[in-house]
PDB file of C-alpha atoms in Angstrom:
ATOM      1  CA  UNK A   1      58.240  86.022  97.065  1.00 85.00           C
ATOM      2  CA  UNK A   2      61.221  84.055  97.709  1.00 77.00           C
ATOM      3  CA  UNK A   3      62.358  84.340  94.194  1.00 83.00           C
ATOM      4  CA  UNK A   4      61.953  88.278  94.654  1.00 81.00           C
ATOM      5  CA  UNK A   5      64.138  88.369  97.942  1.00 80.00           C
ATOM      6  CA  UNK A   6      66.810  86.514  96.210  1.00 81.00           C
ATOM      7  CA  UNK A   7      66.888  89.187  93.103  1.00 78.00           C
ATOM      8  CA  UNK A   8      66.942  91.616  95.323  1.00 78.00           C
ATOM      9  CA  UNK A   9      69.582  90.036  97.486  1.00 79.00           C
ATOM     10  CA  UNK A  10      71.603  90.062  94.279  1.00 79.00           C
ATOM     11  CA  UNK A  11      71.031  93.386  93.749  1.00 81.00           C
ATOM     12  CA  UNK A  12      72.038  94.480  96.597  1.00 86.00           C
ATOM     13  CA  UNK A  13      75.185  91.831  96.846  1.00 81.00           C
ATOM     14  CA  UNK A  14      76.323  93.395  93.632  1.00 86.00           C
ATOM     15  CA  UNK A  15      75.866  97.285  94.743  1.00 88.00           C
ATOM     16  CA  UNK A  16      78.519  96.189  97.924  1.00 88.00           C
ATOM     17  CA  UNK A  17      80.736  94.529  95.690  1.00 89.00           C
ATOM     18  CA  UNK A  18      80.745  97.994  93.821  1.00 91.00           C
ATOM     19  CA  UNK A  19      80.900 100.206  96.118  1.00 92.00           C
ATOM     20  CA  UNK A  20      84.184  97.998  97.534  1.00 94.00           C
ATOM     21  CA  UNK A  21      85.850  97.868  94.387  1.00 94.00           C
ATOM     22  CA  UNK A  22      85.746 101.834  94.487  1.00 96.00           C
ATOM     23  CA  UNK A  23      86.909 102.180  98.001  1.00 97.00           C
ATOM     24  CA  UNK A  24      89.529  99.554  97.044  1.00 96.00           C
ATOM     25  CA  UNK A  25      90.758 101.933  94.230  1.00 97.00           C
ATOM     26  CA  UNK A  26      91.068 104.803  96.630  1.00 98.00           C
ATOM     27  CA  UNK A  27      92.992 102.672  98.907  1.00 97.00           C
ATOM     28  CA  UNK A  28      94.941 101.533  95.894  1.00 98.00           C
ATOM     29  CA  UNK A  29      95.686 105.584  95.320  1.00 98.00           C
ATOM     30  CA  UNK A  30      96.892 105.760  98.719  1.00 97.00           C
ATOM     31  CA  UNK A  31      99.314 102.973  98.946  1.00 98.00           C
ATOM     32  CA  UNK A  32     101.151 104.415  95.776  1.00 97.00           C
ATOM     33  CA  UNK A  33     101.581 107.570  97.043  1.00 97.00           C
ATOM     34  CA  UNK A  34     103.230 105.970  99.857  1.00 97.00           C
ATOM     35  CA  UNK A  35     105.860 104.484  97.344  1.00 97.00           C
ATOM     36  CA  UNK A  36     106.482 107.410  95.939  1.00 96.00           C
ATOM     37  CA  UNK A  37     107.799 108.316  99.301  1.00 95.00           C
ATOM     38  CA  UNK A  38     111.474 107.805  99.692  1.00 91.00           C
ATOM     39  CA  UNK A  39     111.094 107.444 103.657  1.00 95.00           C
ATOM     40  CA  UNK A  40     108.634 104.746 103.185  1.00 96.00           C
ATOM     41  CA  UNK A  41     109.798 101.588 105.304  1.00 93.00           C
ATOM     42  CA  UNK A  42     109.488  97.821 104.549  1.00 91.00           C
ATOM     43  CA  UNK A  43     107.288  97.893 108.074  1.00 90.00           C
ATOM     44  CA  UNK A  44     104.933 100.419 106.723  1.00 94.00           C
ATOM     45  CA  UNK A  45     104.335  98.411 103.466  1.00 95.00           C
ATOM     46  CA  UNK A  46     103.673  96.013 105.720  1.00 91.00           C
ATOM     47  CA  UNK A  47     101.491  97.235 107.516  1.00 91.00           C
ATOM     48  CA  UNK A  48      99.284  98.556 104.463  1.00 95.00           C
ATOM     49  CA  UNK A  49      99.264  95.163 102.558  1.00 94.00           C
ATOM     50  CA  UNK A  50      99.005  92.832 105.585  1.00 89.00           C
ATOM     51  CA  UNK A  51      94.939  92.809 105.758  1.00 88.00           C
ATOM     52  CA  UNK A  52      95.035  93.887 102.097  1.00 93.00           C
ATOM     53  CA  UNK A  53      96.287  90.948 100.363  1.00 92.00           C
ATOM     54  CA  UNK A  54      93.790  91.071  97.633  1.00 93.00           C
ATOM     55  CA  UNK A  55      96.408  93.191  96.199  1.00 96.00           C
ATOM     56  CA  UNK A  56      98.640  90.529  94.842  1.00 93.00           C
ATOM     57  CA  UNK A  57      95.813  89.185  92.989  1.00 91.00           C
ATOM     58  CA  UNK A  58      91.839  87.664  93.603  1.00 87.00           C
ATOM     59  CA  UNK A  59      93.737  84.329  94.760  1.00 87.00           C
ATOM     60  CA  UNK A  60      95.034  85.933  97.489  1.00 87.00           C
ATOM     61  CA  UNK A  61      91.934  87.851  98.824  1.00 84.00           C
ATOM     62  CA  UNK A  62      90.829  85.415 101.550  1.00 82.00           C
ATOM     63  CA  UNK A  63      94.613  84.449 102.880  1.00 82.00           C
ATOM     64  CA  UNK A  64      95.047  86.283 106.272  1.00 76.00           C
ATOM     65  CA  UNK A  65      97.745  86.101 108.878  1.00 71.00           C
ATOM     66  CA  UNK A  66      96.590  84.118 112.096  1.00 69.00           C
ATOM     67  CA  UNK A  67      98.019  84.904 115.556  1.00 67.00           C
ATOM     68  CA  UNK A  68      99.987  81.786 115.411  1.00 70.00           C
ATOM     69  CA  UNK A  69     101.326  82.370 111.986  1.00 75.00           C
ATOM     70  CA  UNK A  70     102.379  85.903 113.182  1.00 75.00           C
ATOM     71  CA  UNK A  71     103.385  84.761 116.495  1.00 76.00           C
ATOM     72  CA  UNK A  72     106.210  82.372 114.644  1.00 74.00           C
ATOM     73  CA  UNK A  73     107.921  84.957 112.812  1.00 77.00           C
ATOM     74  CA  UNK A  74     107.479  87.369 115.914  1.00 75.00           C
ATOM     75  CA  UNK A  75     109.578  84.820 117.627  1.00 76.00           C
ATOM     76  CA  UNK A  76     111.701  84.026 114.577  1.00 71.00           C
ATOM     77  CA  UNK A  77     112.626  87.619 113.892  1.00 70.00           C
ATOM     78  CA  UNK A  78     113.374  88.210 117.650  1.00 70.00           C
ATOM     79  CA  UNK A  79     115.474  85.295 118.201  1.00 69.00           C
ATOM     80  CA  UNK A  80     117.758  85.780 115.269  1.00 63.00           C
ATOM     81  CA  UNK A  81     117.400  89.248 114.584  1.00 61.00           C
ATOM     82  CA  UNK A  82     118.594  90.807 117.550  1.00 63.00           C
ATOM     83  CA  UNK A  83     120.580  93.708 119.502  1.00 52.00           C
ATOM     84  CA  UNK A  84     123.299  94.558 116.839  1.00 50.00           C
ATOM     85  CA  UNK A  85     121.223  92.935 114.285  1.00 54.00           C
ATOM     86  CA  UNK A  86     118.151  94.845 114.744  1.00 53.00           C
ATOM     87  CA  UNK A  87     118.586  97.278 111.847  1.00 56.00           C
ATOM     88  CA  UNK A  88     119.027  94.162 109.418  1.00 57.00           C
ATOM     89  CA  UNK A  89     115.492  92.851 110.734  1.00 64.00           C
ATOM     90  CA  UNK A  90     113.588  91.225 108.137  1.00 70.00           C
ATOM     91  CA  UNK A  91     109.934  92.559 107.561  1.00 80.00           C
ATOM     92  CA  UNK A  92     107.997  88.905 106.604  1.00 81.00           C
ATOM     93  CA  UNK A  93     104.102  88.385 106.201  1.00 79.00           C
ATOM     94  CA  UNK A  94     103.316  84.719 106.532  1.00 81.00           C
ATOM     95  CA  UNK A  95      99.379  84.127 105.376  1.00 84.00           C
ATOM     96  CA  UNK A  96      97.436  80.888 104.958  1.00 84.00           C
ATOM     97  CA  UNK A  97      95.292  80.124 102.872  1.00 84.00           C
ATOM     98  CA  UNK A  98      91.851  78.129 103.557  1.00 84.00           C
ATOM     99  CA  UNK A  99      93.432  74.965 101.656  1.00 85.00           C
ATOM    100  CA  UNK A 100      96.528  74.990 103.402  1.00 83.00           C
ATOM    101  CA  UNK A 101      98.952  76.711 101.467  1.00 85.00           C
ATOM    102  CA  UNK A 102     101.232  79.475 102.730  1.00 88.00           C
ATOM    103  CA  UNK A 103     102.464  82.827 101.348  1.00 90.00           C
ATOM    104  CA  UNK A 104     105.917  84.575 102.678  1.00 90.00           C
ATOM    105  CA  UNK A 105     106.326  87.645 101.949  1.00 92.00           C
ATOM    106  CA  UNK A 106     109.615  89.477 102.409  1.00 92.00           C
ATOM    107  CA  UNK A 107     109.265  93.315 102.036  1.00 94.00           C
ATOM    108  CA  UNK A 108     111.492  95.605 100.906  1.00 95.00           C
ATOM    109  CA  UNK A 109     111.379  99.562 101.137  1.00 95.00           C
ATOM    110  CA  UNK A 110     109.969 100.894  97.591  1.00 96.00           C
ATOM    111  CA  UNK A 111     113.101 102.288  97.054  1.00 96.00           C
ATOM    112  CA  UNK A 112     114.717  99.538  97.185  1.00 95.00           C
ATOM    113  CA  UNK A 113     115.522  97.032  93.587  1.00 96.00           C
ATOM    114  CA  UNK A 114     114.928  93.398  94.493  1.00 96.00           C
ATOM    115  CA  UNK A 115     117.681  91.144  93.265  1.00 95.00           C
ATOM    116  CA  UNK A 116     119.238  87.640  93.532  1.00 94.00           C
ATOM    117  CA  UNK A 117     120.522  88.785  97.000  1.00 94.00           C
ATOM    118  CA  UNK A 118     117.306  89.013  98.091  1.00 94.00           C
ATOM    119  CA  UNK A 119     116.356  85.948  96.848  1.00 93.00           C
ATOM    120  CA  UNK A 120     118.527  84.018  98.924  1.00 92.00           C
ATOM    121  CA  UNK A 121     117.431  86.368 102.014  1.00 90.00           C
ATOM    122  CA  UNK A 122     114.209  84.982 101.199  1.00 91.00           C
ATOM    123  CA  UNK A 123     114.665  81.495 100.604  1.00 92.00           C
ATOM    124  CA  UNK A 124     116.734  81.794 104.118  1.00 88.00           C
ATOM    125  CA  UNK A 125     113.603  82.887 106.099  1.00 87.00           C
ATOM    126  CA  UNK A 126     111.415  80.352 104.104  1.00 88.00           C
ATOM    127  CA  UNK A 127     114.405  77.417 104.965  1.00 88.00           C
ATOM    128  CA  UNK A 128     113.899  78.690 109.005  1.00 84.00           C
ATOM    129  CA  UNK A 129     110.199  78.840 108.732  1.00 84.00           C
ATOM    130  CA  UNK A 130     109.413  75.881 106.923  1.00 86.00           C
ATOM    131  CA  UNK A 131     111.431  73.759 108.747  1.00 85.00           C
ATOM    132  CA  UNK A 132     109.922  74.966 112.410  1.00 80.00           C
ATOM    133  CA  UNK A 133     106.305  74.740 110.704  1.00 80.00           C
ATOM    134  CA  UNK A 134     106.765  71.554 108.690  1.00 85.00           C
ATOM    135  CA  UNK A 135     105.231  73.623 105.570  1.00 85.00           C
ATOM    136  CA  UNK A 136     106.362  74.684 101.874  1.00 88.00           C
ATOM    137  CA  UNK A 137     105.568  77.970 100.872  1.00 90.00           C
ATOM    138  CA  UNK A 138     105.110  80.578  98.095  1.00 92.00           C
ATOM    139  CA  UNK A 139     107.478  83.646  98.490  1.00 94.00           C
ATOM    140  CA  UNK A 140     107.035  86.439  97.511  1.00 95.00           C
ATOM    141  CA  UNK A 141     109.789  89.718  97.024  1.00 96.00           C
ATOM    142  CA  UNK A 142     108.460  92.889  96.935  1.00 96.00           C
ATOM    143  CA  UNK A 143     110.491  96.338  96.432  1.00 97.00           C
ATOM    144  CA  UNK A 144     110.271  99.432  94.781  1.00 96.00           C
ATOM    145  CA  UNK A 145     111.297  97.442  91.353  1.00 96.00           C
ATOM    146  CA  UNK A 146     112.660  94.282  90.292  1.00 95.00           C
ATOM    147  CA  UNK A 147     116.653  93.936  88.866  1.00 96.00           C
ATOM    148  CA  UNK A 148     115.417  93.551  85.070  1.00 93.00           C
ATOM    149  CA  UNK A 149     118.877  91.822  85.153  1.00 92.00           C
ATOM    150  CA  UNK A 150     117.684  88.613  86.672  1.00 90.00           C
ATOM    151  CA  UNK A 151     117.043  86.060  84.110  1.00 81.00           C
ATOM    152  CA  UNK A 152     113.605  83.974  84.077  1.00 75.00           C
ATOM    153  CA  UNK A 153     115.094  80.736  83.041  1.00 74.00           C
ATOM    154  CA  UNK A 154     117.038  80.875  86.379  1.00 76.00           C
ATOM    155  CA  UNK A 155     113.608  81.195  88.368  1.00 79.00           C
ATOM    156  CA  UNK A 156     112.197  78.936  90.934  1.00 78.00           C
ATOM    157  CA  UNK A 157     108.365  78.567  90.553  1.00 81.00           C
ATOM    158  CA  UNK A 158     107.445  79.315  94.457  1.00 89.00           C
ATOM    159  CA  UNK A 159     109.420  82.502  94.530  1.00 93.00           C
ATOM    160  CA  UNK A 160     108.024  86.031  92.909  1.00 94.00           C
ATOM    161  CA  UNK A 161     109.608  89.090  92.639  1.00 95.00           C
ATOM    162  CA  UNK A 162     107.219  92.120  92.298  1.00 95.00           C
ATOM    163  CA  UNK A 163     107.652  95.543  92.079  1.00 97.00           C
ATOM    164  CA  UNK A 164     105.231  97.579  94.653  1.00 97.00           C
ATOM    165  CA  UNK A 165     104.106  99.949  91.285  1.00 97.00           C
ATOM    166  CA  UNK A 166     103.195  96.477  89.366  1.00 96.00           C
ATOM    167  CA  UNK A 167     101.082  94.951  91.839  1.00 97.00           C
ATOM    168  CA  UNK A 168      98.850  98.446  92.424  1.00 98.00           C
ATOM    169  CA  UNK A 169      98.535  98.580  88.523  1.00 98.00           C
ATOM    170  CA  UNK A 170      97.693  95.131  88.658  1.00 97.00           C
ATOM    171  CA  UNK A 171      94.853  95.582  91.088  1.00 97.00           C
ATOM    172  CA  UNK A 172      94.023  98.458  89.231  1.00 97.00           C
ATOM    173  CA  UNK A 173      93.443  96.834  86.227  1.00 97.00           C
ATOM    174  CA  UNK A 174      91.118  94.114  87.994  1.00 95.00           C
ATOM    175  CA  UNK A 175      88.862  96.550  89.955  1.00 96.00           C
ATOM    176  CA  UNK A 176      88.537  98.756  87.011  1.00 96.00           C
ATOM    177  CA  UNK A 177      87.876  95.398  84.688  1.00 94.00           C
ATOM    178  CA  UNK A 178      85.398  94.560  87.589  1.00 93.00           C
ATOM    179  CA  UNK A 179      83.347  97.956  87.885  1.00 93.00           C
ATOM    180  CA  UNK A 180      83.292  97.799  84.183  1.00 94.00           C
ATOM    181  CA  UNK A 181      81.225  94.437  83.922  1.00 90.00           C
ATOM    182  CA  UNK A 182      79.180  95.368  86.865  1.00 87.00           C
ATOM    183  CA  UNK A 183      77.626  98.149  85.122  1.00 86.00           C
ATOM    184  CA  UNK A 184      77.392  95.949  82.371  1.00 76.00           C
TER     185      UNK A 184
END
């Protein structure tokens, strides 16, 4: 009997896991169409990715932004962001991970082409951050594409740039490669 419940346990583990990959592709559908929208702010990118993290890739699935992560760069943001500043706000995500690592990620509107200059706008926020938290960090750059002028030999190992249509296909491609091997 107990060898029964776990099959069907299994069955039914792998019907959710299903059934989430497809509502993850339809979410997936939605957050490119609002890419493809030249209003589309950093903050609502934001916004969309911040509980959705699973996005950037499986690693990232269980990283989620505590209130005291959030609460720093609440206070960051405000404190040197402010009055005549406010429009050049930054839009950062910092997550932890279960093991202690951290991911910063600096948003940029989908229209926007991520370049060395927002590099160092990165790296800036991660100096800041890191230094108030006593932490290293992963960054990641995200924008509406990625200056194809930017040579990889010149690229630091904890910093990503990624383009907001490469990550969905990404995703895509994992779901889809996941649905596929479900039904086997």
């Amino acid at each position: 009997k107990f060898a029964k419940a776990l099959n069907d346990f299994g069955l039914a583990d792998l019907a959710f896991v299903a059934n989430q990959a497809k509502r993850r592709l339809e979410f997936l559908d939605g957050l490119y169409d609002l890419t493809r929208n030249a209003e589309t702010l950093e903050s609502q990118m934001h916004e969309a990715l911040a509980q959705n993290l699973w996005v950037f890739g499986p690693q990232y699935s269980i990283m989620a932004s505590n209130v005291t992560l959030k609460k720093i760069v609440e206070d960051y943001v405000g404190k040197y962001y402010e009055k005549e500043d406010a429009k050049h706000r930054p839009d950062l995500l910092l997550s932890g991970g279960p093991d202690g690592s951290r991911l910063l990620i600096e948003f940029k509107r989908p229209s926007i082409t991520v370049d060395r200059k927002a590099e160092a706008q990165a790296k800036e926020y991660a100096d800041t951050l890191g230094n108030e938290l006593n932490i290293s960090m992963k960054i990641f750059v995200v924008g509406g594409k990625v200056d194809d002028g930017m040579r990889q030999e010149y690229m630091n190992s904890n910093i990503e740039f990624h383009s907001y249509a490469d990550i969905i296909a990404q995703a895509r491609t994992n779901l889809e490669w996941l649905l596929k091997e479900l039904r086997g």
